[in-house]
Coordinates of C-alpha atoms (C1' of nucleotides) in Angstrom, one line a residue:
Chain Z
M1 CA 18.0 19.2 -3.4
E2 CA 20.8 18.2 -5.6
K3 CA 19.9 16.5 -8.9
I4 CA 21.3 13.2 -9.7
S5 CA 22.1 12.7 -13.3
N6 CA 21.2 9.7 -15.4
V7 CA 18.6 8.3 -13.3
R8 CA 17.0 5.3 -14.8
V9 CA 14.7 3.1 -12.4
R10 CA 12.3 0.4 -13.3
I11 CA 9.5 -1.7 -12.3
A12 CA 9.4 -5.3 -13.2
P13 CA 6.1 -6.8 -13.0
S14 CA 5.4 -10.2 -14.4
P15 CA 2.0 -10.8 -16.3
T16 CA 0.7 -13.7 -14.0
G17 CA -2.6 -12.3 -12.9
F18 CA -4.4 -8.9 -12.1
P19 CA -2.4 -5.6 -11.5
H20 CA -1.6 -5.7 -7.6
I21 CA -2.1 -2.6 -5.7
G22 CA 1.7 -3.1 -4.2
T23 CA 3.1 -2.8 -7.7
I24 CA 1.3 0.5 -8.1
Y25 CA 3.3 1.3 -4.7
Q26 CA 6.4 0.4 -6.0
A27 CA 5.6 2.4 -9.1
L28 CA 4.9 5.4 -7.5
F29 CA 8.3 5.4 -5.7
N30 CA 10.0 4.5 -8.8
F31 CA 8.2 7.1 -10.8
A32 CA 8.6 9.9 -8.4
F33 CA 12.4 9.4 -8.0
A34 CA 12.7 9.2 -11.8
K35 CA 10.8 12.4 -12.3
K36 CA 12.4 14.4 -9.6
H37 CA 15.7 13.9 -11.1
G38 CA 14.8 14.2 -14.7
G39 CA 15.4 10.4 -15.2
K40 CA 13.7 7.5 -16.9
F41 CA 11.0 5.3 -15.4
I42 CA 11.0 2.0 -17.4
V43 CA 8.6 -0.8 -17.5
R44 CA 10.1 -4.1 -17.9
I45 CA 7.7 -7.5 -18.3
E46 CA 9.3 -10.3 -16.6
D47 CA 7.3 -13.3 -18.4
T48 CA 9.8 -15.9 -18.0
D49 CA 7.3 -18.2 -16.2
R50 CA 5.3 -19.7 -19.0
T51 CA 3.3 -21.8 -16.7
R52 CA 2.0 -18.9 -14.7
F53 CA 1.3 -16.6 -17.7
V54 CA -2.0 -15.0 -17.8
E55 CA -3.6 -13.8 -21.3
G56 CA -4.1 -10.0 -20.9
A57 CA -2.2 -9.3 -17.5
E58 CA 0.2 -7.5 -19.4
E59 CA -2.3 -5.0 -21.0
A60 CA -4.1 -4.7 -17.6
I61 CA -0.8 -3.5 -16.0
F62 CA -0.4 -0.6 -18.5
Q63 CA -4.1 0.2 -18.0
A64 CA -3.6 0.5 -14.4
L65 CA -0.4 2.6 -14.7
D66 CA -2.3 4.8 -17.1
W67 CA -5.2 5.3 -14.8
F68 CA -2.7 6.4 -12.1
G69 CA -0.8 8.6 -14.5
L70 CA 2.4 6.8 -13.7
V71 CA 3.4 6.5 -17.4
E72 CA 6.6 5.1 -18.3
D73 CA 9.2 6.3 -20.6
E74 CA 10.5 3.0 -21.9
S75 CA 8.6 -0.4 -22.2
P76 CA 7.3 -2.9 -24.5
R77 CA 4.7 -0.6 -25.5
K78 CA 6.8 2.7 -25.7
G79 CA 9.8 0.9 -26.9
G80 CA 13.2 2.7 -26.1
E81 CA 16.7 2.3 -27.0
F82 CA 17.4 -0.5 -24.4
G83 CA 14.9 -2.9 -25.9
P84 CA 13.3 -5.3 -26.1
Y85 CA 11.8 -4.5 -22.6
K86 CA 10.1 -8.2 -22.4
Q87 CA 12.3 -11.0 -21.2
S88 CA 10.7 -13.6 -23.4
E89 CA 12.1 -11.5 -26.3
R90 CA 15.6 -11.3 -24.7
L91 CA 16.3 -15.3 -24.6
S92 CA 19.3 -15.3 -26.5
I93 CA 21.1 -12.3 -24.2
Y94 CA 20.3 -14.6 -21.1
H95 CA 21.8 -17.5 -23.0
K96 CA 24.9 -15.7 -23.6
Y97 CA 25.6 -14.6 -20.1
A98 CA 24.8 -18.3 -18.9
Q99 CA 27.6 -19.3 -21.3
V100 CA 29.9 -16.7 -19.8
L101 CA 29.3 -17.8 -16.6
I102 CA 29.8 -21.4 -17.2
D103 CA 33.0 -20.5 -18.9
E104 CA 34.4 -18.6 -16.1
G105 CA 33.7 -21.7 -13.7
H106 CA 30.6 -20.0 -11.8
A107 CA 27.7 -22.0 -13.2
E108 CA 27.3 -25.4 -14.4
F109 CA 24.9 -27.8 -16.0
V110 CA 22.9 -29.9 -13.8
Y111 CA 20.6 -32.8 -14.4
Y112 CA 17.3 -32.8 -12.7
K113 CA 14.4 -35.1 -13.4
K114 CA 11.6 -33.0 -14.9
E115 CA 9.1 -34.1 -12.0
E116 CA 11.3 -32.8 -9.5
A117 CA 11.0 -29.3 -10.8
G118 CA 9.3 -26.5 -9.1
Q119 CA 8.5 -28.3 -6.0
K120 CA 8.0 -26.1 -3.0
K121 CA 9.9 -27.7 0.0
D122 CA 8.7 -28.3 3.5
Y123 CA 11.0 -26.3 6.0
S124 CA 9.2 -27.3 9.1
K125 CA 11.3 -28.1 12.0
D126 CA 14.0 -30.5 11.4
S127 CA 13.4 -31.4 7.4
E128 CA 16.7 -30.9 6.0
V129 CA 17.0 -28.9 2.6
K130 CA 19.0 -30.6 -0.2
V131 CA 19.1 -30.1 -3.6
E132 CA 18.1 -33.4 -5.5
K133 CA 20.4 -34.2 -8.0
N134 CA 20.0 -37.1 -10.2
N135 CA 23.1 -39.3 -10.2
S136 CA 22.9 -41.3 -13.4
V137 CA 23.6 -38.6 -15.7
P138 CA 23.1 -38.9 -19.2
D139 CA 24.9 -37.1 -21.8
Q140 CA 25.6 -33.4 -20.7
P141 CA 25.0 -30.6 -23.3
K142 CA 28.5 -29.1 -24.5
S143 CA 27.2 -25.6 -24.3
V144 CA 24.1 -23.3 -23.5
E145 CA 23.5 -23.2 -27.4
D146 CA 23.7 -27.2 -27.5
M147 CA 21.3 -27.4 -24.9
I148 CA 18.7 -25.1 -26.5
S149 CA 19.0 -26.4 -30.0
N150 CA 18.6 -30.0 -28.9
S151 CA 16.1 -29.3 -26.4
D152 CA 14.5 -32.5 -26.9
K153 CA 17.7 -34.4 -25.7
F154 CA 18.5 -32.2 -22.9
S155 CA 15.1 -31.4 -21.6
D156 CA 16.1 -32.3 -17.9
W157 CA 19.0 -29.9 -18.0
V158 CA 19.5 -26.6 -16.3
V159 CA 22.0 -24.3 -15.8
R160 CA 22.8 -23.6 -12.1
M161 CA 25.0 -21.2 -10.3
K162 CA 28.0 -22.8 -8.4
M163 CA 28.1 -21.5 -5.0
P164 CA 31.6 -21.0 -3.2
K165 CA 32.0 -22.9 0.1
D166 CA 31.6 -20.8 3.3
E167 CA 32.3 -17.5 2.2
E168 CA 31.0 -14.1 3.6
V169 CA 29.0 -12.0 1.2
V170 CA 28.5 -8.5 2.4
V171 CA 25.6 -6.7 0.6
D172 CA 24.4 -3.1 1.0
D173 CA 20.7 -2.1 1.2
E174 CA 20.6 1.5 1.0
L175 CA 17.8 1.8 3.8
R176 CA 19.2 -0.9 6.3
G177 CA 23.1 -0.6 5.9
K178 CA 25.5 -3.7 5.5
I179 CA 24.0 -7.2 5.8
T180 CA 26.4 -10.2 5.8
F181 CA 25.2 -13.9 4.6
N182 CA 27.4 -16.7 4.4
T183 CA 27.4 -18.5 0.8
S184 CA 26.6 -21.9 2.7
E185 CA 23.3 -20.4 3.3
I186 CA 22.6 -19.3 -0.2
N187 CA 20.6 -21.6 -2.5
P188 CA 22.7 -22.4 -5.7
Q189 CA 20.1 -21.2 -7.8
V190 CA 19.2 -22.3 -10.9
L191 CA 19.7 -19.6 -13.9
L192 CA 18.3 -21.1 -16.9
K193 CA 15.7 -23.5 -16.8
S194 CA 15.3 -26.6 -19.0
D195 CA 12.8 -24.6 -21.2
G196 CA 15.5 -22.1 -21.8
Y197 CA 14.0 -19.3 -20.1
P198 CA 16.0 -17.6 -17.5
T199 CA 14.9 -17.5 -13.7
Y200 CA 14.3 -13.9 -12.3
H201 CA 17.6 -14.1 -10.9
L202 CA 19.7 -14.1 -13.7
G203 CA 17.2 -12.0 -15.9
V204 CA 17.1 -9.3 -13.2
V205 CA 20.9 -8.8 -13.0
V206 CA 21.5 -9.0 -16.7
D207 CA 18.8 -6.8 -17.7
D208 CA 19.5 -4.2 -14.9
H209 CA 22.8 -4.0 -16.1
L210 CA 22.1 -3.9 -20.0
M211 CA 19.3 -1.5 -19.5
E212 CA 21.8 0.8 -17.5
I213 CA 19.4 1.0 -14.2
S214 CA 21.0 3.3 -11.8
H215 CA 18.9 2.7 -8.7
V216 CA 17.1 -0.5 -8.0
L217 CA 14.1 0.2 -5.9
R218 CA 12.1 -3.1 -5.3
A219 CA 10.2 -4.9 -2.5
E220 CA 11.5 -6.1 0.6
E221 CA 10.9 -9.9 -0.4
W222 CA 13.8 -9.7 -2.5
L223 CA 16.4 -8.8 0.4
S224 CA 17.4 -12.4 0.8
S225 CA 18.2 -13.0 -2.8
L226 CA 20.4 -10.0 -2.9
P227 CA 23.7 -11.8 -2.1
K228 CA 22.9 -14.1 -5.0
H229 CA 22.7 -11.1 -7.2
K230 CA 25.7 -9.4 -5.8
L231 CA 27.8 -12.6 -6.7
L232 CA 26.3 -12.6 -10.3
Y233 CA 27.2 -9.0 -10.8
S234 CA 31.0 -9.7 -9.4
Y235 CA 31.3 -12.9 -11.6
L236 CA 30.2 -10.9 -14.8
G237 CA 32.4 -8.1 -13.9
W238 CA 29.8 -5.5 -13.5
S239 CA 29.1 -3.0 -10.7
M240 CA 26.0 -3.4 -8.7
P241 CA 23.7 -0.3 -8.6
P242 CA 22.4 0.9 -5.3
V243 CA 19.5 -1.2 -3.8
F244 CA 16.6 -0.1 -1.8
H245 CA 14.1 -2.6 -0.3
T246 CA 11.0 -1.0 0.2
A247 CA 8.6 -2.5 2.8
T248 CA 5.7 -4.7 1.6
L249 CA 2.1 -3.6 2.3
R250 CA 0.3 -5.9 5.0
N251 CA -3.1 -6.9 5.9
P252 CA -4.3 -5.7 9.2
D253 CA -3.0 -8.9 10.7
K254 CA 0.6 -8.0 9.5
S255 CA 0.8 -10.6 7.0
K256 CA 1.7 -9.8 3.4
L257 CA -1.1 -8.0 1.8
S258 CA -3.2 -10.6 0.2
K259 CA -6.5 -11.2 -1.7
R260 CA -7.7 -13.0 1.3
H261 CA -7.7 -10.3 3.9
G262 CA -7.8 -7.3 1.7
H263 CA -8.2 -5.7 -1.6
T264 CA -5.2 -6.2 -3.7
N265 CA -6.8 -5.8 -7.3
V266 CA -6.2 -2.4 -8.6
E267 CA -9.5 -3.0 -10.5
W268 CA -11.4 -3.3 -7.5
Y269 CA -10.6 0.2 -6.3
R270 CA -11.6 1.6 -9.7
L271 CA -15.0 -0.4 -9.4
E272 CA -15.7 0.8 -6.0
G273 CA -15.2 4.5 -7.2
F274 CA -11.9 5.2 -5.9
L275 CA -9.8 8.4 -7.2
P276 CA -6.5 7.5 -8.5
E277 CA -5.0 10.7 -7.2
A278 CA -6.5 9.8 -3.9
I279 CA -5.0 6.4 -3.9
L280 CA -1.5 7.6 -4.8
N281 CA -1.8 10.4 -2.0
Y282 CA -2.5 7.5 0.4
L283 CA 0.1 5.5 -0.8
G284 CA 2.6 8.3 -0.4
L285 CA 1.8 8.2 3.5
L286 CA 2.8 4.7 3.7
G287 CA 6.4 4.3 4.7
W288 CA 7.1 8.0 4.0
S289 CA 6.0 11.1 5.3
H290 CA 6.0 14.7 4.1
P291 CA 8.5 17.0 5.6
E292 CA 6.0 19.2 6.9
E293 CA 3.9 16.4 8.1
K294 CA 1.2 17.3 5.6
E295 CA -1.2 14.5 4.8
V296 CA -2.7 15.9 1.6
F297 CA -0.5 16.6 -1.4
D298 CA -0.7 15.7 -5.2
L299 CA 1.7 13.6 -7.2
A300 CA 3.6 16.8 -8.2
E301 CA 4.1 17.9 -4.6
F302 CA 5.3 14.2 -3.9
I303 CA 7.7 14.3 -6.5
E304 CA 9.2 17.6 -5.0
K305 CA 9.6 16.5 -1.6
F306 CA 10.1 12.8 -2.0
D307 CA 13.6 11.3 -1.0
L308 CA 14.6 7.6 -1.2
K309 CA 16.7 7.9 2.0
D310 CA 13.2 9.1 3.9
I311 CA 11.6 5.7 3.4
R312 CA 10.9 3.8 6.3
P313 CA 12.0 0.1 6.4
A314 CA 9.1 -1.0 8.5
P315 CA 6.0 -2.4 6.9
P316 CA 2.9 -0.5 7.1
V317 CA -0.6 -1.9 7.2
F318 CA -2.8 -0.9 4.3
D319 CA -5.9 0.5 5.8
V320 CA -8.8 0.8 3.5
V321 CA -10.8 3.0 6.2
K322 CA -8.2 5.8 5.8
L323 CA -8.1 5.7 2.1
M324 CA -11.9 5.9 2.3
W325 CA -11.5 9.1 4.1
M326 CA -8.9 10.4 1.8
N327 CA -11.2 9.7 -1.3
G328 CA -14.1 11.3 0.3
L329 CA -11.7 14.4 1.0
Y330 CA -10.7 14.4 -2.6
I331 CA -14.1 14.3 -4.0
R332 CA -15.5 17.2 -1.7
E333 CA -12.4 19.4 -1.8
K334 CA -10.0 18.7 -4.7
L335 CA -12.8 18.2 -7.5
S336 CA -15.0 21.0 -8.8
L337 CA -18.8 20.4 -9.7
E338 CA -17.8 19.9 -13.3
Q339 CA -14.7 17.7 -12.5
L340 CA -16.9 15.7 -10.2
R341 CA -19.7 15.6 -12.8
E342 CA -17.1 14.1 -15.5
R343 CA -15.7 11.5 -13.1
L344 CA -19.4 10.3 -12.4
F345 CA -20.3 10.2 -16.3
D346 CA -17.4 8.2 -16.7
F347 CA -17.9 5.9 -13.6
Y348 CA -21.6 5.3 -14.5
S349 CA -21.2 5.0 -18.1
T350 CA -23.3 1.8 -18.2
L351 CA -25.7 2.7 -15.9
R352 CA -28.2 5.1 -17.4
E353 CA -30.4 5.5 -14.6
V354 CA -28.0 7.7 -12.4
E355 CA -27.5 10.2 -15.7
P356 CA -30.5 12.7 -14.9
Y357 CA -29.0 13.0 -11.3
I358 CA -25.5 13.5 -12.6
K359 CA -26.6 16.3 -14.9
N360 CA -28.4 18.0 -12.0
D361 CA -26.3 20.9 -10.4
G362 CA -28.5 20.8 -7.4
V363 CA -28.2 17.2 -6.8
L364 CA -24.6 17.0 -7.3
E365 CA -23.8 19.7 -4.9
L366 CA -25.8 18.0 -2.4
A367 CA -24.2 14.4 -2.9
K368 CA -20.6 16.0 -2.9
T369 CA -20.2 16.2 0.9
R370 CA -21.9 12.7 1.2
M371 CA -19.7 10.8 -0.7
E372 CA -16.6 8.7 0.0
T373 CA -16.4 6.8 -3.2
L374 CA -18.0 7.7 -6.7
G375 CA -19.9 4.2 -6.1
D376 CA -21.7 5.9 -3.0
F377 CA -23.8 8.5 -5.6
K378 CA -26.3 5.8 -6.8
K379 CA -27.1 4.9 -3.3
L380 CA -27.7 8.7 -2.7
V381 CA -29.9 9.3 -5.4
L382 CA -31.8 6.2 -6.5
W383 CA -34.4 4.4 -4.6
S384 CA -33.1 1.6 -2.6
P385 CA -35.6 -0.5 -0.5
E386 CA -34.0 -0.8 3.0
E387 CA -37.1 0.4 5.1
E388 CA -40.8 -0.5 5.2
V389 CA -43.0 2.2 3.6
D390 CA -46.5 2.9 4.8
K391 CA -48.2 3.0 1.4
N392 CA -51.0 5.2 2.4
L393 CA -49.0 7.6 4.2
K394 CA -46.9 7.9 1.1
A395 CA -50.1 8.7 -0.9
D396 CA -51.0 11.5 1.7
L397 CA -47.6 13.2 1.5
R398 CA -47.9 13.0 -2.3
G399 CA -51.4 14.6 -1.9
S400 CA -49.8 17.4 0.2
L401 CA -47.2 18.1 -1.9
E402 CA -49.3 18.3 -5.2
I403 CA -51.1 21.1 -3.9
I404 CA -48.0 23.2 -4.3
E405 CA -48.2 25.5 -7.3
D406 CA -45.4 24.6 -10.1
K407 CA -44.1 28.2 -9.5
N408 CA -43.7 28.0 -5.9
W409 CA -41.9 24.6 -6.1
N410 CA -38.9 25.4 -4.0
K411 CA -37.4 24.1 -0.7
D412 CA -39.1 26.2 1.9
E413 CA -42.4 25.7 0.5
I414 CA -41.7 21.9 0.6
F415 CA -40.4 22.1 3.9
A416 CA -43.4 24.1 5.2
V417 CA -45.5 21.2 3.9
F418 CA -43.4 18.7 5.5
K419 CA -43.7 20.6 8.9
N420 CA -47.5 20.3 8.6
F421 CA -47.4 16.9 7.6
M422 CA -45.2 15.8 10.4
S423 CA -47.3 17.5 13.0
E424 CA -50.5 16.3 11.8
K425 CA -49.4 12.8 11.1
Q426 CA -47.2 12.6 14.1
V427 CA -44.1 11.2 12.1
K428 CA -40.3 12.5 12.1
M429 CA -38.2 13.4 9.3
P430 CA -36.6 9.9 8.8
V431 CA -40.1 8.7 7.9
L432 CA -40.3 11.1 5.2
Y433 CA -36.8 10.2 3.8
S434 CA -37.9 6.4 3.7
M435 CA -41.0 7.4 1.6
F436 CA -39.0 9.1 -0.9
T437 CA -35.6 7.2 -1.2
G438 CA -36.3 3.9 0.6
R439 CA -33.7 4.7 3.3
K440 CA -34.1 6.5 6.4
H441 CA -31.1 9.2 5.8
G442 CA -29.8 10.8 2.8
L443 CA -29.8 14.1 0.9
P444 CA -31.4 17.1 2.5
L445 CA -35.1 16.1 1.2
P446 CA -36.8 19.6 0.4
D447 CA -33.5 20.7 -1.4
F448 CA -33.3 17.2 -2.9
M449 CA -36.9 17.4 -4.2
A450 CA -36.4 21.3 -5.4
A451 CA -33.4 20.3 -7.4
L452 CA -35.2 17.2 -9.1
G453 CA -38.5 19.5 -9.8
K454 CA -42.0 18.9 -9.0
K455 CA -42.9 16.2 -12.0
E456 CA -40.1 14.1 -11.0
S457 CA -40.6 14.2 -7.3
I458 CA -44.3 13.5 -7.6
E459 CA -43.6 10.6 -9.9
R460 CA -41.2 9.1 -7.4
L461 CA -43.6 9.1 -4.6
S462 CA -46.3 7.4 -7.0
Q463 CA -44.0 4.3 -7.3
Chain E
rG1 C1' 13.9 -25.2 11.4
rG2 C1' 18.1 -22.1 9.1
rC3 C1' 19.1 -17.2 7.6
rG4 C1' 17.7 -12.3 7.3
rC5 C1' 14.8 -7.9 8.0
rC6 C1' 11.6 -5.1 11.1
rA7 C1' 9.6 -3.0 16.2
rU8 C1' 6.5 4.9 18.8
rC9 C1' -1.4 5.3 20.3
rG10 C1' -6.0 0.0 17.4
rU11 C1' -4.0 2.1 12.2
rC12 C1' -0.7 5.6 9.3
rU13 C1' 3.2 8.3 11.2
rA14 C1' 6.4 12.9 13.8
rG15 C1' 10.7 12.4 16.5
rU16 C1' 18.1 11.1 14.6
rG17 C1' 20.8 12.4 23.2
rG18 C1' 18.0 17.3 26.5
rC19 C1' 12.4 21.8 23.1
rC20 C1' 8.9 14.8 24.7
rU21 C1' 4.9 14.7 31.6
rA22 C1' 5.9 11.9 23.0
rG23 C1' 3.1 15.8 18.2
rG24 C1' -0.5 15.2 13.7
rA25 C1' -3.8 12.1 10.8
rC26 C1' -7.5 8.1 10.4
rA27 C1' -10.8 5.4 13.5
rC28 C1' -13.6 6.1 18.1
rA29 C1' -16.5 9.2 22.1
rG30 C1' -18.6 13.9 23.6
rG31 C1' -20.3 18.6 22.1
rG32 C1' -21.3 22.9 18.5
rC33 C1' -23.9 23.8 13.6
rU34 C1' -28.3 21.7 11.5
rU35 C1' -35.1 20.3 8.9
rU36 C1' -32.7 13.4 8.4
rC37 C1' -27.5 12.1 7.0
rA38 C1' -23.0 14.1 6.0
rU39 C1' -19.9 18.3 5.6
rC40 C1' -17.6 21.9 8.9
rC41 C1' -15.8 23.4 13.5
rC42 C1' -14.4 22.1 19.1
rU43 C1' -13.1 18.7 22.9
rG44 C1' -11.7 14.2 24.6
rU45 C1' -10.1 8.6 25.0
rA46 C1' -5.7 6.4 23.4
rA47 C1' 1.6 4.9 23.1
rU48 C1' 5.2 3.3 30.8
rC49 C1' 8.1 4.6 23.0
rA50 C1' 7.7 -4.4 22.7
rU51 C1' 10.6 -6.2 27.3
rG52 C1' 15.2 -6.7 30.3
rG53 C1' 20.1 -4.7 30.7
rG54 C1' 23.7 -1.3 29.7
rU55 C1' 26.4 3.7 27.9
rU56 C1' 25.5 8.9 29.5
rC57 C1' 24.5 14.2 34.1
rG58 C1' 20.7 13.1 30.7
rA59 C1' 17.5 8.1 25.9
rA60 C1' 11.6 7.1 22.1
rU61 C1' 16.7 8.6 20.1
rC62 C1' 23.3 5.0 21.1
rC63 C1' 24.7 -0.4 22.5
rC64 C1' 23.6 -5.7 23.9
rA65 C1' 20.3 -9.6 24.8
rU66 C1' 15.2 -11.3 25.0
rU67 C1' 10.4 -11.5 23.0
rG68 C1' 7.1 -11.1 18.8
rG69 C1' 6.0 -10.0 13.6
rC70 C1' 7.1 -10.7 8.8
rG71 C1' 10.4 -12.4 4.6
rU72 C1' 12.9 -16.1 2.5
rC73 C1' 15.3 -20.8 1.9
rA74 C1' 11.2 -23.3 -6.2
rC75 C1' 13.4 -25.0 -13.2
rC76 C1' 7.5 -18.5 -9.1
rA77 C1' 8.5 -13.9 -9.6

RNA sequence: GGCGCCAUCGUCUAGUGGCCUAGGACACAGGGCUUUCAUCCCUGUAAUCAUGGGUUCGAAUCCCAUUGGCGUCACCA
């Protein structure tokens, strides 16, 4: 595999909500590509929509990246020589290039009524799409500088891209090949909003160029704005880096992965007790496959084998069931008992009741093959009232077990008592389980009790 | 609705003209192990490769059309 030099890739999340699993998917591919070629993985915060800004969202994005170990080389928090890395701190840069575009005749000032801004249009059947333009035009700003510094006077002005009439724009998607658009189909995009902030399209083109991004790896929903970007690049006299549009993750019904049908919030996975490395492994299976058809591999191996051109353009359904399996596999095969203990301590840092069980080697060992998520642990060890329990029978069982001498408290002795008890009372194993755990099934009971010790076991039967 | 992208078991996928009467994984079913439940092992069900036309001695693989799914058409990203 040949190394590509000066690889610089980026993800460009906007702080408008919780960290999305799709962002991590993008981050994984970008990160792997950067690391493979000794390049840089950059996080640029695209906070140009002040109305959707969510306090704390930026921090949450970085927390998520840290959790997955997809740590960036350059970002607002890390700095770097191409900063600032937050678009709200780069406004004067966008203003400069907006002015260049105006001067060169590729953009113009347009007057809109404020109330008309940001309305999503109806594209059903015959409704025609037209850009609303107010005809009674008041004074026009003389320059971007003028528009910004006299924002009161020009509060309804924007800078909009001028679109050539009926020209073909041929764009290149590295995963799909050449795609031709006609300029008449392209929306003359607003580039600079009336609040002086750029739209995504101006911001992304200017920043990707200035930050010397070498390869653009982004989600498929940007594909139709590619021609816009290509035009902007050529107007500015810049060359466009190769672009790869990766398929978006889908719900089981094939719609774009959404909160409504699936779990999109990274925080949900953390709270359920998924392992970040298992999620990464699973994500690596979507849209990409290991050259030897391996299903289980760590980040290092993914980086080694990953190649951009092997990404499939077809959108995959995100299957939580398979993720669960993968997570269980990581718990039982990739984690030592000690490592599992650490993860559990971390995970249950606020739930003191499970602490003694986490400390208990025997219990941990028994639980290890029975967990798909860290969250399953408490269901395995704690009492959960699911079954009806016969109080008298429970007392009888306790009585039988109390007879065992302290020094003979081991799983064989306990099981011997069980056997007698079951034949005497005409009950089966599950009944014993429910008396001890509240559920019909669970950890092997004699082993569980032996690991807990006589005192604790008898206590549990007394409750 | 215009434009664009995509299309192999239910799902993730292998497959780049003959090795494919299509392989693996998840899920599902059955069996073995077993003191419950799991783990582990074995077996099985499951794709006429969306459909219809070509090209070719030969197509899941190339071409065209159709259908379907999705995306996009905001002063959101």
